[in-house]
Amino acid sequence: MAPYEWTIHETLEHLRRGEISAVEVTEAYLRRIEALDPILHAYLTVTPDLALAQAREADERWAAWRRDPTMPLPPLNGIPLAIKDVICVRGVRCTCGSRILENFVPPYEATAVARLREAGAVFLGKTNTDEFAMGSSTENSAFGPTRNPWDVERVPGGSSGGSAAAVAADLCAGALGTDTGGSVRQPAALCGVVGLKPTYGRVSRYGLVAYGSSLDQIGPITKDVRDAALLLQWIAGPDPQDATSWPAPVPDYTRALIPDLKGMRVGVPPEYFIPGMQPEVEAAVREAIEVLAELGAEVIEVSLPHTAYALPTYYMIAPAEASANLARYDGVKYGLRIQGETIWDTYRLTRGRGFGPEVKRRIMLGTYALSAGYYDAYYLKAQKVRTLIRRDFEQAFEKADVIVCPTSPTTAFRLGERTADPLQMYLADIFTITANLAGICGISIPCGFDNQGLPIGLQILGPALGEEKILRVAYAYEQATPWHHRRPPLTAATSPGGPSGAGEPPA
Amino acid sequence: MALSREEVEHIAELAKLALTEEEKALYAEQLSAILDYFRKLQEVDTSDIPPTATVLPIRNVFRPDEPGEPMPRELLLQNAPAQADGCFQVQPILE
C-alpha cells in the first residue's frame, strides 16, 4: 500500500512506528499531485515549499519524542492536508475561485487552519471551489472545473469539489471544505468519501471568506469516519475571534466511534425520498437503513413537513447574505481594480468584470430580495419559513437521535449538463440545505455505487451539537460495510476528452 | 413574475455591477424563472411565526475592551491595488 493511500490515523501509526518520515509521506503526496492533478485540477495552488518545511519540523518533533517520550507531540504531527481556497492560510494566495481575488495573499490565518498548524499538520495546497463557494459542481470556478476521480467526464460536486476530489484521488490525507448549503456533504457523496458539516458555530469562521454568514461552516472531508472525528477534534471549539462560535466544550469525538447502534433511534423522513430521484440512490439508502437496524438501531419514521420549501428558502436567504458580504469587493483595499472615469465607474467595472456569472446572479437575486418593496415578500418571508424548517427538526429529534436520508438525489452528473439552467443546478442541494437552515450537523458517508460505478452518499443528520451521534452511526455503518475501501480506478494515463478548463491562475 | 430590463438595470445599479447587454437579457430571464419558483413560499402560512436570523441560542458576546496589537501597516497595504504615503489610494469621491 502506497503512503498516499493511508488514512490519517493509519499514517499517524506508520509515523509513530518510525517506518516512514513525514517528509517521505509529504513527498509521496506531492509526486501524486504532480502526476494526477493536471487531469483532475483539484488544486488551485500547490505549496511544496511550505509543505516540506512543515514536514521537516514534524520529523524533528517525532525525533525529539523518540528520544524522550514525555515530550509533547502534537496530534496530527506530519499529516498532509489540503485546504479549500476560501479559507485563509497566512501568506498563501487565496483566490476563492474568483478573478477578483486572483492575487490576494491573506496577511492572517483562519482559526481552523491555525489549529491544524498547531496540531502539526502539513499544508499541501489550496483546493478548487466554485467561485466564493457558490455552486454545486465546482464548474463555477474562474480557473476551470475539477473532475471527478471516478469518471473524469463528470463533476465532483461542489462547492468543495477540489477538496473532495483530492481526498478521493489520494492527493491529500484529508482536507477542509466549507458547507453553506451542502458544499462539504454533496461533493463527499459524489466523490465517495466522508464529509462532515458541523453544527453552525461549532467551528470558528474567522478567516473563512464569508458567503452566507448565518449558514457557513467549515468541515472535514476525509477517507474514513475516524479521520473526520480526528480533524473535527482540533478545529472545533469556541474562538474569541468569532462571536458566532458556540461556547460549548469539545467532547472527545473518537470515544463516539463504537461499532454498534444499540439504543439508537434512527429517523427516516419520507419527504427525502422523492419522485425523480435516481432509483439506485434510493435503493442503496434503503439498504443502508436495513444495515443500521441489523446493527441494533431502532428505525422509525419521522416527518419533516416543510422540506419542499427548503430550496426556495435557502436560495432567498443565502444570496441575500451574499449580496451584503460581497459588497466589500470594491477594488480599494485588496483584489482586482479596474479603473473607470469616476470612483463609481471603478466600482461597477471592477465588480462587473471581476465576478463570474453565478456570483453576479446571486448578488442580483439577493439585492433584489433586500431592496425596498420586496424585503417583506421575499427575505422576511424566507426567514419565517426557516423558523418552520427548524421546528420540523426540533420535533423530529424529540423522537429520533439521528435522521438518515440520501445526501444527493443523483450520483455525479456530467460536466456541462446543468450549467445552462441555474434552477436545475440548485436542485443538487435539495437534501443538504435543510441542515444549514436549521443549523444542525450532518455527515455524508459512502453507501454503495450505481451501475456506472459512481459512488452514492448516505446522509446522517444530528441535532445541534450532536456530532457524537452522527459519528457513532456513521462509524458503525462504515465498519459493517466495504464501501470505504474502494478507490477510483485512477492512473496517470487517465485522460479527459471533454473541453479543457479556463486554465491555471498565474503563480 | 417577469423582471423588466429596467428592473434588472436598477438592481445592477444598486449592486454596483456593470453588466453587458447580453448579461442583462440573460439575468432578466433567469431571475424571473427563479423568482417564479420562489412564489411557492407564499403557500406557507407564516402568520405569528417569528423570523430566524441566526440559529444560535447566544445573544451579545462581550469581551473586555482592551487594545491589542494591530497588524503592521505594510502587511495591510500589501494587497492594495494602489497605495500612496502609507495609505490606500482611491479616486476623488467629491467633485
XYZ file of C-alpha atoms in Angstrom:
602
model
C 0.000 0.000 0.000
C 1.459 3.367 -1.003
C 1.713 6.036 1.728
C -0.795 8.284 -0.064
C -3.420 5.535 0.261
C -3.323 5.608 4.062
C -5.974 7.293 6.161
C -4.851 9.934 8.637
C -4.936 7.503 11.559
C -3.008 4.877 9.584
C -0.408 7.477 8.576
C -0.012 8.516 12.216
C 0.555 4.876 13.150
C 3.261 4.424 10.488
C 4.927 7.673 11.578
C 4.749 6.636 15.230
C 6.442 3.334 14.477
C 9.156 5.207 12.601
C 8.565 3.230 9.391
C 8.425 6.373 7.304
C 9.129 10.056 7.819
C 6.711 12.945 7.433
C 8.922 14.267 4.621
C 8.612 10.944 2.780
C 4.825 10.912 3.187
C 4.630 14.520 2.009
C 6.857 13.809 -0.997
C 4.652 10.865 -1.939
C 1.622 13.158 -1.994
C 3.464 15.895 -3.915
C 4.533 13.382 -6.580
C 0.993 12.086 -6.871
C -0.346 15.635 -7.210
C 2.187 16.283 -9.956
C 1.109 13.142 -11.807
C -2.667 13.388 -11.434
C -3.641 16.966 -10.782
C -3.096 18.080 -14.393
C -6.048 15.771 -15.124
C -8.224 16.366 -12.062
C -7.482 20.040 -11.308
C -8.311 19.597 -7.635
C -5.741 22.205 -6.569
C -5.573 25.899 -7.420
C -2.273 26.354 -5.591
C 0.202 23.677 -4.524
C 2.635 24.709 -1.766
C 5.535 22.221 -1.857
C 7.996 24.519 -0.064
C 5.618 25.195 2.808
C 4.628 21.502 2.983
C 8.196 20.195 3.058
C 9.260 22.789 5.658
C 6.335 21.769 7.872
C 7.125 18.084 7.288
C 10.763 18.595 8.315
C 9.615 20.308 11.505
C 7.224 17.436 12.143
C 10.077 14.945 11.710
C 12.140 16.903 14.232
C 9.275 16.637 16.708
C 8.979 12.888 16.041
C 12.739 12.547 16.641
C 12.557 14.554 19.865
C 9.634 12.428 21.028
C 11.555 9.236 20.256
C 14.467 10.429 22.354
C 12.107 11.426 25.153
C 8.510 10.116 25.035
C 7.478 12.615 27.705
C 7.953 15.365 25.095
C 4.619 16.770 23.932
C 3.725 15.588 20.473
C 1.030 17.418 18.511
C -1.894 15.166 17.494
C -1.637 15.435 13.687
C 2.153 15.607 13.512
C 3.207 15.324 9.859
C -0.231 14.736 8.295
C -0.515 16.299 4.794
C -3.797 18.145 4.318
C -5.440 20.313 1.670
C -7.400 23.485 2.412
C -10.321 24.776 0.346
C -9.364 28.036 -1.304
C -11.929 30.131 0.574
C -10.130 29.542 3.900
C -7.099 31.727 4.613
C -3.653 30.231 5.110
C -1.333 33.076 6.077
C 0.980 34.048 3.221
C -0.580 31.662 0.686
C -2.701 33.117 -2.125
C -6.450 32.725 -1.511
C -8.444 33.155 -4.724
C -11.918 31.925 -3.678
C -12.048 30.598 -7.244
C -12.537 34.200 -8.401
C -10.727 36.589 -10.724
C -11.467 39.342 -8.247
C -9.127 37.744 -5.658
C -6.736 36.131 -8.152
C -3.668 37.665 -6.489
C -4.890 38.095 -2.910
C -2.392 36.923 -0.280
C -4.026 36.948 3.153
C -1.919 38.547 5.887
C -3.697 36.460 8.525
C -4.799 32.885 9.097
C -8.155 31.229 9.665
C -8.576 29.859 13.187
C -9.312 26.363 11.836
C -6.075 26.460 9.840
C -4.073 27.861 12.756
C -5.329 25.000 14.940
C -4.326 22.406 12.343
C -0.908 24.074 12.068
C -0.513 23.857 15.857
C -1.630 20.233 15.646
C 1.396 19.554 13.444
C -0.348 19.241 10.071
C 1.365 19.822 6.732
C -0.352 22.020 4.123
C -0.084 20.678 0.573
C -2.064 23.492 -1.028
C -5.384 25.185 -1.686
C -8.198 23.348 -3.436
C -10.540 24.378 -6.211
C -14.011 25.677 -5.427
C -16.985 27.220 -7.107
C -16.428 30.978 -7.068
C -16.964 32.185 -3.474
C -18.346 28.681 -2.728
C -21.430 29.398 -4.855
C -22.231 26.258 -6.780
C -22.809 22.530 -6.669
C -20.335 21.239 -9.250
C -17.092 23.288 -8.985
C -17.805 24.393 -12.573
C -18.229 27.977 -11.342
C -14.526 28.263 -10.533
C -12.988 31.065 -12.613
C -9.966 28.790 -13.086
C -11.767 25.824 -14.633
C -13.631 22.856 -13.164
C -12.332 19.973 -11.065
C -13.005 16.499 -12.458
C -14.471 13.563 -10.574
C -11.804 10.876 -9.926
C -14.413 8.138 -10.521
C -15.191 9.454 -14.012
C -13.267 12.451 -15.304
C -16.143 13.442 -17.599
C -18.256 14.109 -14.507
C -18.328 16.822 -11.848
C -17.006 16.184 -8.333
C -19.931 18.094 -6.820
C -19.418 21.387 -5.107
C -18.607 23.788 -3.924
C -15.796 21.935 -2.079
C -15.236 19.774 -5.188
C -11.475 20.300 -5.165
C -11.166 19.062 -1.580
C -13.451 16.069 -2.162
C -11.693 15.059 -5.392
C -8.279 15.465 -3.731
C -9.278 13.144 -0.882
C -10.888 10.593 -3.230
C -7.857 10.534 -5.539
C -5.358 10.312 -2.653
C -3.930 13.761 -3.413
C -4.016 14.544 0.331
C -4.653 12.626 3.551
C -7.640 14.794 4.405
C -9.000 18.240 3.646
C -11.049 21.142 4.880
C -14.126 22.197 2.984
C -16.928 24.602 3.738
C -20.644 23.896 3.793
C -23.221 26.678 3.328
C -25.914 24.553 1.637
C -24.234 21.149 1.353
C -20.831 22.069 -0.056
C -18.969 19.547 2.134
C -21.514 16.710 2.117
C -22.646 16.761 -1.517
C -19.140 16.621 -3.086
C -18.157 13.999 -0.495
C -21.122 11.904 -1.681
C -20.329 12.396 -5.367
C -16.648 11.513 -4.801
C -17.226 8.546 -2.462
C -15.561 9.995 0.653
C -16.630 11.205 4.100
C -17.743 14.830 4.592
C -18.898 16.299 7.898
C -20.765 19.588 8.334
C -20.524 20.559 11.979
C -23.296 22.365 13.869
C -23.417 26.070 12.991
C -20.902 27.794 15.270
C -19.035 24.597 16.253
C -16.018 25.597 14.130
C -14.833 29.200 14.052
C -15.483 31.045 10.798
C -12.645 33.516 11.417
C -10.528 33.614 8.268
C -13.198 31.917 6.149
C -14.191 34.276 3.336
C -17.869 34.930 4.021
C -20.644 33.738 1.705
C -23.837 33.261 3.767
C -22.890 34.212 7.299
C -25.837 32.580 9.085
C -25.202 29.307 7.205
C -21.424 28.950 6.605
C -19.491 26.238 8.433
C -16.038 24.711 7.924
C -15.914 20.899 7.951
C -13.532 17.990 7.297
C -13.502 15.805 4.170
C -11.698 12.519 4.806
C -11.109 8.925 3.705
C -12.966 7.440 6.658
C -15.108 8.357 9.661
C -12.319 8.114 12.242
C -10.335 10.687 10.264
C -13.341 13.041 10.230
C -13.511 12.766 14.028
C -9.762 13.416 14.316
C -9.863 16.600 12.215
C -13.070 17.881 13.803
C -11.476 17.388 17.219
C -8.838 20.031 16.542
C -10.779 22.579 14.501
C -13.894 22.659 16.742
C -14.394 24.891 19.738
C -15.075 28.467 20.758
C -12.917 31.263 19.339
C -12.729 34.831 20.660
C -12.263 35.955 17.026
C -15.718 34.652 16.030
C -18.636 35.895 18.120
C -20.844 33.247 16.494
C -18.688 30.335 17.633
C -20.571 28.113 20.047
C -19.284 28.464 23.631
C -19.543 24.768 24.452
C -16.666 22.444 25.357
C -15.496 19.992 22.697
C -16.026 16.318 23.621
C -13.567 13.563 22.699
C -15.134 12.611 19.372
C -13.151 9.388 18.971
C -14.979 7.991 22.023
C -18.170 8.107 19.953
C -16.688 5.626 17.484
C -18.237 2.362 18.656
C -19.314 -0.339 16.226
C -22.880 -0.960 17.364
C -26.072 1.062 17.473
C -27.916 -0.445 20.433
C -30.303 2.098 21.888
C -30.003 4.484 18.934
C -33.223 5.686 17.330
C -32.819 6.338 13.619
C -35.479 8.500 11.956
C -36.339 8.144 8.286
C -38.216 11.104 6.713
C -40.483 10.131 3.779
C -40.063 13.701 2.422
C -36.481 12.811 1.435
C -37.493 10.024 -0.911
C -38.952 11.954 -3.803
C -40.136 11.184 -7.320
C -37.405 11.863 -9.822
C -34.510 10.760 -7.641
C -32.173 8.173 -9.109
C -33.645 4.707 -8.262
C -30.212 3.274 -7.394
C -29.693 6.064 -4.851
C -32.978 5.252 -3.146
C -32.214 1.518 -3.188
C -28.740 1.991 -1.689
C -30.013 4.266 1.070
C -32.868 1.875 1.922
C -30.379 -0.981 2.126
C -28.163 1.129 4.380
C -31.108 1.708 6.706
C -31.536 -2.067 6.964
C -27.877 -2.370 7.932
C -28.412 0.216 10.680
C -31.309 -1.889 12.001
C -29.122 -5.012 11.945
C -26.539 -3.087 13.986
C -29.128 -2.589 16.712
C -30.750 0.725 15.815
C -34.466 1.229 16.161
C -35.699 2.596 12.828
C -38.737 4.877 12.969
C -40.483 7.217 10.571
C -40.214 10.947 11.260
C -41.829 13.757 9.329
C -40.219 16.994 8.168
C -43.297 18.575 6.571
C -41.709 21.834 5.342
C -38.953 20.101 3.357
C -40.467 21.122 -0.001
C -39.966 24.799 0.929
C -36.323 24.484 1.904
C -34.876 25.103 -1.547
C -36.629 28.430 -2.239
C -35.983 29.477 1.381
C -32.273 28.783 1.036
C -31.923 30.414 -2.367
C -33.508 33.548 -0.959
C -31.542 33.783 2.299
C -28.091 32.740 1.037
C -27.979 35.198 -1.912
C -29.295 37.992 0.326
C -26.465 37.409 2.796
C -24.021 37.013 -0.082
C -25.040 40.303 -1.686
C -24.219 42.060 1.591
C -20.986 40.130 2.204
C -19.666 40.666 -1.314
C -20.244 44.423 -1.181
C -16.697 44.614 0.236
C -15.109 43.836 -3.137
C -14.781 47.412 -4.313
C -11.209 47.445 -5.625
C -9.929 49.677 -2.812
C -8.078 47.659 -0.167
C -7.381 44.373 -1.941
C -8.288 42.412 -5.035
C -8.862 43.437 -8.601
C -9.337 47.095 -9.543
C -10.482 48.155 -12.990
C -10.172 51.895 -13.100
C -13.080 53.866 -14.602
C -13.571 57.576 -15.108
C -15.103 58.080 -11.674
C -14.925 56.076 -8.449
C -18.463 54.838 -9.195
C -17.386 53.553 -12.594
C -14.444 51.866 -10.918
C -16.783 50.034 -8.542
C -19.098 48.960 -11.375
C -16.327 47.810 -13.691
C -14.300 46.061 -11.001
C -17.306 44.089 -9.807
C -18.889 43.583 -13.228
C -15.725 42.047 -14.666
C -14.191 40.564 -11.512
C -17.164 38.389 -10.534
C -18.288 35.412 -12.604
C -21.845 34.698 -13.838
C -23.182 32.724 -10.839
C -21.809 35.190 -8.286
C -23.370 38.095 -10.172
C -26.633 36.153 -10.447
C -26.735 35.627 -6.678
C -25.736 39.216 -5.910
C -28.566 40.382 -8.194
C -31.042 37.978 -6.614
C -30.019 38.954 -3.077
C -30.004 42.667 -3.820
C -33.496 42.353 -5.282
C -34.759 40.407 -2.258
C -33.406 43.038 0.129
C -34.499 46.065 -1.906
C -37.300 48.431 -0.939
C -40.740 46.978 -1.559
C -39.603 43.358 -1.781
C -37.980 42.763 1.610
C -41.144 41.559 3.377
C -42.419 39.436 0.487
C -39.138 37.650 -0.140
C -36.436 37.914 2.513
C -38.580 38.190 5.643
C -40.944 35.501 4.329
C -37.990 33.164 3.799
C -36.724 33.839 7.328
C -40.124 32.883 8.718
C -40.260 29.665 6.712
C -36.747 29.000 8.017
C -38.226 29.015 11.524
C -40.762 26.358 10.463
C -37.977 24.204 8.981
C -36.015 24.472 12.249
C -39.104 23.455 14.219
C -39.605 20.412 11.970
C -36.155 19.211 13.007
C -36.613 20.059 16.686
C -39.759 17.939 16.733
C -38.158 15.100 14.768
C -35.173 14.990 17.128
C -37.526 14.519 20.079
C -38.301 11.103 18.593
C -35.054 10.204 16.847
C -31.368 10.518 17.779
C -30.371 10.925 14.126
C -32.134 11.229 10.779
C -30.896 9.308 7.736
C -31.602 10.070 4.085
C -29.737 10.400 0.783
C -27.089 13.135 0.543
C -27.858 13.883 -3.104
C -30.791 12.787 -5.305
C -28.356 11.604 -8.004
C -24.793 10.431 -8.396
C -22.228 12.663 -10.147
C -23.633 14.356 -13.250
C -21.739 15.194 -16.437
C -19.670 18.339 -16.820
C -21.769 20.996 -18.545
C -25.022 19.077 -18.046
C -26.618 21.623 -15.704
C -24.690 24.848 -16.268
C -27.284 26.441 -18.570
C -30.148 26.187 -16.066
C -29.454 27.621 -12.591
C -32.607 26.106 -11.071
C -31.624 22.637 -12.257
C -28.214 23.112 -10.623
C -29.823 24.314 -7.368
C -31.776 21.033 -7.169
C -28.473 19.222 -6.497
C -28.635 20.692 -2.965
C -32.204 19.663 -2.201
C -31.315 17.177 0.594
C -28.449 19.116 2.155
C -29.654 22.715 2.547
C -32.092 21.951 5.366
C -29.227 21.210 7.784
C -27.743 24.659 7.142
C -31.103 26.396 7.516
C -31.700 24.571 10.819
C -28.074 24.989 11.954
C -27.724 21.281 12.763
C -24.881 18.859 11.956
C -24.657 16.218 9.247
C -22.270 13.764 7.687
C -22.158 12.021 4.311
C -20.554 8.600 4.006
C -20.317 6.175 1.071
C -23.166 3.631 0.930
C -22.769 1.973 -2.462
C -22.321 2.548 -6.178
C -24.681 2.949 -9.108
C -24.487 0.719 -12.196
C -21.955 3.103 -13.764
C -19.631 2.644 -10.805
C -20.330 6.097 -9.334
C -20.453 6.473 -5.544
C -23.681 7.064 -3.587
C -23.781 9.021 -0.313
C -25.752 8.292 2.863
C -26.538 11.411 4.876
C -26.849 11.220 8.655
C -28.237 14.352 10.311
C -27.998 15.088 14.023
C -29.324 17.798 16.328
C -27.306 20.900 17.247
C -24.048 19.749 18.901
C -24.998 16.151 18.069
C -21.695 15.391 16.308
C -21.044 12.374 18.552
C -24.347 10.813 17.477
C -23.761 11.183 13.740
C -20.163 9.982 14.109
C -21.301 6.896 16.006
C -23.899 5.924 13.401
C -21.514 6.720 10.530
C -18.702 4.699 12.093
C -20.836 1.660 12.900
C -22.221 1.607 9.359
C -18.802 2.121 7.787
C -17.215 -0.686 9.805
C -20.030 -3.056 8.782
C -19.744 -2.305 5.056
C -16.949 -2.405 2.446
C -17.553 0.895 0.629
C -14.815 2.997 2.211
C -12.145 0.568 0.989
C -12.935 1.215 -2.671
C -10.748 3.625 -4.577
C -11.318 5.195 -8.003
C -9.646 3.339 -10.908
C -7.292 6.225 -11.500
C -3.917 6.227 -13.160
C -1.799 8.979 -14.672
C -2.870 7.616 -18.059
C -6.493 8.609 -17.402
C -7.160 11.423 -19.774
C -10.250 13.543 -20.139
C -11.725 14.060 -23.581
C -14.036 16.952 -22.759
C -13.404 20.678 -23.020
C -10.413 21.863 -21.039
C -10.704 24.352 -18.210
C -10.089 28.070 -18.261
C -6.502 27.481 -17.215
C -4.443 27.931 -14.081
C -4.241 31.265 -12.347
C -0.734 32.672 -12.701
C 1.550 31.697 -9.831
C -43.247 37.297 -12.484
C -41.124 38.710 -15.285
C -38.401 41.189 -14.461
C -38.134 44.011 -16.977
C -34.848 45.205 -18.400
C -35.284 48.443 -16.391
C -35.664 46.468 -13.177
C -32.540 44.465 -13.966
C -30.651 47.706 -14.607
C -31.943 49.155 -11.346
C -30.809 46.107 -9.332
C -27.428 46.118 -11.080
C -27.015 49.767 -10.150
C -27.891 49.062 -6.501
C -25.312 46.251 -6.519
C -22.762 48.356 -8.456
C -22.350 45.770 -11.208
C -21.551 46.800 -14.777
C -23.474 44.317 -16.950
C -23.240 43.756 -20.685
C -26.394 43.837 -22.815
C -26.263 40.037 -23.074
C -25.990 39.710 -19.305
C -28.984 41.990 -18.782
C -31.104 39.868 -21.115
C -29.892 36.602 -19.553
C -30.436 37.751 -15.964
C -33.896 39.150 -16.768
C -34.875 35.704 -17.990
C -33.118 33.622 -15.328
C -34.043 35.788 -12.346
C -37.667 35.804 -13.496
C -37.686 31.999 -13.551
C -36.059 31.795 -10.120
C -38.456 34.357 -8.612
C -41.383 32.438 -10.084
C -40.136 29.334 -8.320
C -39.849 31.315 -5.068
C -43.560 32.137 -5.197
C -44.018 28.642 -3.779
C -43.127 30.183 -0.407
C -46.321 32.233 -0.450
C -48.268 28.964 0.071
C -46.891 28.700 3.595
C -48.888 30.266 6.417
C -46.349 32.221 8.457
C -48.704 34.372 10.495
C -47.396 34.526 14.101
C -44.130 32.843 13.035
C -41.043 34.837 14.043
C -38.187 35.100 11.513
C -34.915 33.217 12.069
C -31.881 35.438 11.575
C -29.498 33.161 13.466
C -29.811 29.633 14.790
C -27.505 30.257 17.758
C -29.018 30.413 21.226
C -26.467 33.058 22.275
C -27.023 36.814 22.250
C -24.497 39.614 22.717
C -20.988 38.269 23.133
C -18.921 40.658 25.234
C -15.219 40.934 25.873
C -13.081 43.431 27.742
C -12.370 46.491 25.582
C -8.605 46.237 25.676
C -6.332 47.458 22.901
C -4.461 44.693 21.122
C -1.516 44.640 18.769
C -2.604 45.996 15.365
C -1.457 44.352 12.154
C 1.555 46.153 10.662
C 0.658 48.811 8.101
C 2.851 47.312 5.358
C 1.104 43.960 5.756
C -2.328 45.585 5.438
C -1.241 47.513 2.367
C 0.428 44.604 0.581
C -2.746 43.664 -1.300
C -3.774 47.234 -2.177
C -4.346 47.846 -5.899
C -2.878 51.332 -5.383
C -1.222 52.992 -2.406
C 0.453 56.301 -1.618
C 2.124 57.613 1.531
C 1.192 54.529 3.523
C -2.484 54.861 2.628
C -4.895 53.191 0.223
C -5.124 55.356 -2.872
C -8.530 55.970 -4.442
C -10.086 58.364 -6.923
C -11.704 61.597 -5.712
C -15.181 60.978 -4.300
C -16.163 64.662 -4.227
C -16.408 66.923 -7.249
